[in-house]
Amino acid sequence: MTRERLFFAITPETDVRAHCFEIGAKAAAGVGRPVTRENIHLTLFFLGATSPEQRACAEAAAAKIHESSFELALDTVGYFPKPKVIWIGATQIPSSLTRTVDSLSRNLIDCGFAGETRPFVPHITVARNARRAPSTESFPPIHWQCSNFALMRSENVGGKTEYRVLRTWPLTAAVGTDET
Ligand code: 2AM
C-alpha cells in the first residue's frame, strides 16, 4: 500500500520565512547545516507513514478544529542535542496555539495515530547536524501572524527533502461560539 510521510504544520509567509532563515544561518554558522528557506515551518503533529484511509481521517480531524488565529513572537534560539537541531521559538506561547495542538492531537489519536509523549515545544528547525548549541540565544522578536495550518508531505527530490503543502484549514473560532 502506498504511504505518504505526512505532518501538520504552520508555514510562514515570505518575509517571516526570510527572517527565520537569516537568524538560522547566523546561529548555524560553523556549527550545522541551515535548513533551506522553503523548508521552514512549525510542526503541530507528525503523522509519519500514512495510508490513504488514515489521511482521510486526518483531514476530517483537521476540519473539526475551530481555534482563533494568533500572533507568535519568535524571539529565542534553542538546541535539541539528541536530533542535533538548532531551532527558533517563542518565550510566550499563545493559548490558541496550545489549544490547536491539543485538539488536533486528540482528534488524530482517535484516528489511530500515535500521540507525542514529550511535552509540545513549538519550534522551527533552522539547522540540522549541529555539533553544539549556537551562541546566539535571543534576538528582536519576529512577529508572525498565524491564521491557518496545513497538511504537509515530506518528499525526497533528487536526494533532498522538500515539504509540500497538500491542504490548508483556517484558524477561525467557530461561528456562533460565545467566548464571553
Ligand atoms: P524537527 O523539525 O524537529 O526535525 C517533517 O519531518 C517535520 O516533522 C519536521 O518538523 C520534524 O521535526 C518533524 N518530525 C520528523 N520526525 C518526527 C518524529 N518522529 N516525531 C515528531 N516529529 C517529527
Short mmCIF file of C-alpha atoms and ligand atoms in Angstrom, two decimals:
data_model
loop_
_atom_site.label_atom_id
_atom_site.label_comp_id
_atom_site.label_asym_id
_atom_site.label_seq_id
_atom_site.Cartn_x
_atom_site.Cartn_y
_atom_site.Cartn_z
CA MET A 1 0.00 0.00 0.00
CA THR A 2 1.31 3.47 -0.84
CA ARG A 3 2.02 5.51 2.24
CA GLU A 4 2.92 9.17 2.36
CA ARG A 5 5.11 10.78 5.03
CA LEU A 6 2.79 13.45 6.40
CA PHE A 7 2.63 16.05 9.14
CA PHE A 8 0.57 19.06 10.16
CA ALA A 9 2.38 22.38 10.34
CA ILE A 10 2.11 26.13 10.11
CA THR A 11 4.15 27.70 7.34
CA PRO A 12 5.21 31.35 7.43
CA GLU A 13 4.77 33.90 4.69
CA THR A 14 7.79 35.11 2.72
CA ASP A 15 9.13 37.87 4.99
CA VAL A 16 8.90 35.80 8.21
CA ARG A 17 10.46 32.89 6.35
CA ALA A 18 13.36 35.05 5.15
CA HIS A 19 13.87 36.46 8.64
CA CYS A 20 13.90 32.97 10.23
CA PHE A 21 16.36 31.81 7.60
CA GLU A 22 18.66 34.75 8.29
CA ILE A 23 18.67 34.08 12.04
CA GLY A 24 19.10 30.36 11.46
CA ALA A 25 22.01 30.82 9.09
CA LYS A 26 23.71 33.09 11.64
CA ALA A 27 23.11 30.66 14.52
CA ALA A 28 24.29 27.70 12.42
CA ALA A 29 27.48 29.33 11.11
CA GLY A 30 30.34 26.91 11.74
CA VAL A 31 28.04 24.63 13.77
CA GLY A 32 25.48 22.96 11.49
CA ARG A 33 23.68 22.89 8.13
CA PRO A 34 20.99 25.56 7.72
CA VAL A 35 17.51 24.45 6.66
CA THR A 36 16.53 25.95 3.28
CA ARG A 37 14.14 28.94 3.26
CA GLU A 38 11.45 26.85 1.56
CA ASN A 39 11.53 24.16 4.26
CA ILE A 40 10.96 26.48 7.22
CA HIS A 41 7.81 25.51 9.18
CA LEU A 42 6.46 24.83 12.65
CA THR A 43 5.25 21.25 13.12
CA LEU A 44 1.98 20.78 15.03
CA PHE A 45 1.72 16.98 14.76
CA PHE A 46 3.88 14.42 13.00
CA LEU A 47 1.81 11.66 11.35
CA GLY A 48 4.63 9.66 9.71
CA ALA A 49 3.92 7.00 7.07
CA THR A 50 0.20 7.42 6.30
CA SER A 51 -2.20 5.30 4.23
CA PRO A 52 -4.93 6.94 2.08
CA GLU A 53 -7.58 5.89 4.65
CA GLN A 54 -5.58 7.37 7.52
CA ARG A 55 -5.05 10.55 5.50
CA ALA A 56 -8.81 10.89 5.00
CA CYS A 57 -9.33 10.52 8.76
CA ALA A 58 -6.56 13.09 9.45
CA GLU A 59 -8.19 15.58 7.07
CA ALA A 60 -11.55 15.12 8.78
CA ALA A 61 -9.80 15.59 12.14
CA ALA A 62 -8.30 18.88 10.91
CA ALA A 63 -11.67 20.14 9.66
CA LYS A 64 -13.01 19.88 13.24
CA ILE A 65 -10.51 22.46 14.56
CA HIS A 66 -12.11 25.80 15.37
CA GLU A 67 -9.45 27.84 17.15
CA SER A 68 -8.63 31.51 16.69
CA SER A 69 -5.67 32.80 14.76
CA PHE A 70 -2.80 34.12 16.91
CA GLU A 71 0.43 36.03 16.76
CA LEU A 72 3.62 34.23 17.65
CA ALA A 73 6.59 36.39 18.67
CA LEU A 74 9.65 34.35 17.71
CA ASP A 75 12.42 35.55 19.98
CA THR A 76 14.59 32.69 21.15
CA VAL A 77 17.12 30.19 19.81
CA GLY A 78 17.29 26.64 21.19
CA TYR A 79 19.15 23.38 20.64
CA PHE A 80 17.95 19.76 20.85
CA PRO A 81 21.14 17.73 21.43
CA LYS A 82 19.71 14.31 20.51
CA PRO A 83 18.48 15.09 16.96
CA LYS A 84 21.25 17.77 16.79
CA VAL A 85 18.96 20.55 15.60
CA ILE A 86 19.05 24.27 16.20
CA TRP A 87 15.63 25.88 16.35
CA ILE A 88 13.94 29.17 16.92
CA GLY A 89 10.91 29.52 19.12
CA ALA A 90 8.90 31.82 21.35
CA THR A 91 9.19 32.53 25.08
CA GLN A 92 5.44 33.27 25.21
CA ILE A 93 3.18 30.57 23.78
CA PRO A 94 -0.29 31.81 22.73
CA SER A 95 -3.08 29.74 24.32
CA SER A 96 -4.73 29.35 20.92
CA LEU A 97 -1.62 27.52 19.65
CA THR A 98 -1.68 25.17 22.64
CA ARG A 99 -5.42 24.54 22.19
CA THR A 100 -4.97 23.91 18.44
CA VAL A 101 -2.28 21.30 19.08
CA ASP A 102 -4.27 19.70 21.92
CA SER A 103 -7.49 19.42 19.88
CA LEU A 104 -5.70 18.25 16.75
CA SER A 105 -3.76 15.63 18.75
CA ARG A 106 -6.95 14.33 20.41
CA ASN A 107 -8.71 14.02 17.04
CA LEU A 108 -5.71 12.34 15.42
CA ILE A 109 -5.27 9.87 18.26
CA ASP A 110 -8.92 8.93 17.62
CA CYS A 111 -7.82 8.13 14.03
CA GLY A 112 -5.19 5.75 15.42
CA PHE A 113 -2.11 7.96 15.15
CA ALA A 114 0.43 7.75 17.97
CA GLY A 115 0.36 10.83 20.19
CA GLU A 116 3.51 12.65 21.20
CA THR A 117 4.68 11.63 24.67
CA ARG A 118 7.05 14.60 25.05
CA PRO A 119 5.65 18.00 26.00
CA PHE A 120 4.96 20.17 22.96
CA VAL A 121 7.78 22.66 22.39
CA PRO A 122 6.77 24.84 19.43
CA HIS A 123 9.88 25.19 17.30
CA ILE A 124 11.09 25.98 13.82
CA THR A 125 14.12 23.88 12.99
CA VAL A 126 16.64 26.18 11.31
CA ALA A 127 19.73 23.96 11.21
CA ARG A 128 20.47 20.23 11.27
CA ASN A 129 23.56 18.15 12.07
CA ALA A 130 24.56 20.78 14.61
CA ARG A 131 27.53 19.68 16.68
CA ARG A 132 26.73 22.02 19.55
CA ALA A 133 24.33 24.69 20.75
CA PRO A 134 24.64 28.04 18.98
CA SER A 135 25.99 31.04 20.84
CA THR A 136 23.02 33.30 19.91
CA GLU A 137 20.18 32.86 22.40
CA SER A 138 17.78 35.68 21.77
CA PHE A 139 17.01 38.27 19.11
CA PRO A 140 14.49 41.05 18.50
CA PRO A 141 11.11 39.32 18.07
CA ILE A 142 9.86 38.29 14.65
CA HIS A 143 6.08 38.83 14.70
CA TRP A 144 4.32 36.02 12.88
CA GLN A 145 0.57 36.12 12.33
CA CYS A 146 -0.62 32.51 12.18
CA SER A 147 -4.02 32.27 10.53
CA ASN A 148 -4.06 28.81 9.03
CA PHE A 149 -2.44 25.41 9.29
CA ALA A 150 -1.57 22.81 6.69
CA LEU A 151 -1.29 19.12 5.99
CA MET A 152 2.18 18.66 4.50
CA ARG A 153 4.04 15.89 2.76
CA SER A 154 7.75 15.24 3.09
CA GLU A 155 9.23 14.29 -0.29
CA ASN A 156 12.63 13.18 -1.44
CA VAL A 157 13.50 15.16 -4.55
CA GLY A 158 16.89 14.30 -6.05
CA GLY A 159 18.19 13.21 -2.66
CA LYS A 160 16.93 16.37 -0.94
CA THR A 161 13.98 16.67 1.43
CA GLU A 162 11.23 19.02 0.28
CA TYR A 163 7.93 19.75 2.01
CA ARG A 164 4.74 20.24 0.01
CA VAL A 165 1.55 21.84 1.32
CA LEU A 166 -1.33 19.47 0.45
CA ARG A 167 -4.25 21.29 2.04
CA THR A 168 -4.84 24.14 4.48
CA TRP A 169 -7.51 24.98 7.08
CA PRO A 170 -8.17 28.42 8.53
CA LEU A 171 -7.66 29.17 12.20
CA THR A 172 -11.02 30.73 12.96
CA ALA A 173 -13.08 30.33 16.09
CA ALA A 174 -16.40 28.57 15.39
CA VAL A 175 -19.15 30.85 14.08
CA GLY A 176 -21.70 31.47 16.81
CA THR A 177 -19.38 30.46 19.65
CA ASP A 178 -19.91 32.68 22.65
CA GLU A 179 -16.44 33.33 24.04
CA THR A 180 -17.53 35.57 26.94
P1 2AM B 1 12.04 18.66 13.52
O1 2AM B 1 11.96 19.93 12.75
O2 2AM B 1 12.13 18.90 14.99
O3 2AM B 1 13.09 17.72 12.99
C1 2AM B 1 8.92 16.97 8.99
O4 2AM B 1 9.88 15.97 9.06
C2 2AM B 1 8.67 17.57 10.36
O5 2AM B 1 8.23 16.57 11.24
C3 2AM B 1 9.89 18.23 11.00
O6 2AM B 1 9.49 19.48 11.51
C4 2AM B 1 10.29 17.29 12.11
O7 2AM B 1 10.65 17.92 13.30
C5 2AM B 1 9.02 16.53 12.40
N1 2AM B 1 9.34 15.16 12.70
C6 2AM B 1 10.05 14.30 11.95
N2 2AM B 1 10.10 13.09 12.55
C7 2AM B 1 9.41 13.20 13.70
C8 2AM B 1 9.08 12.30 14.75
N3 2AM B 1 9.47 11.03 14.74
N4 2AM B 1 8.34 12.77 15.79
C9 2AM B 1 7.94 14.04 15.83
N5 2AM B 1 8.21 14.94 14.86
C10 2AM B 1 8.93 14.52 13.80
#
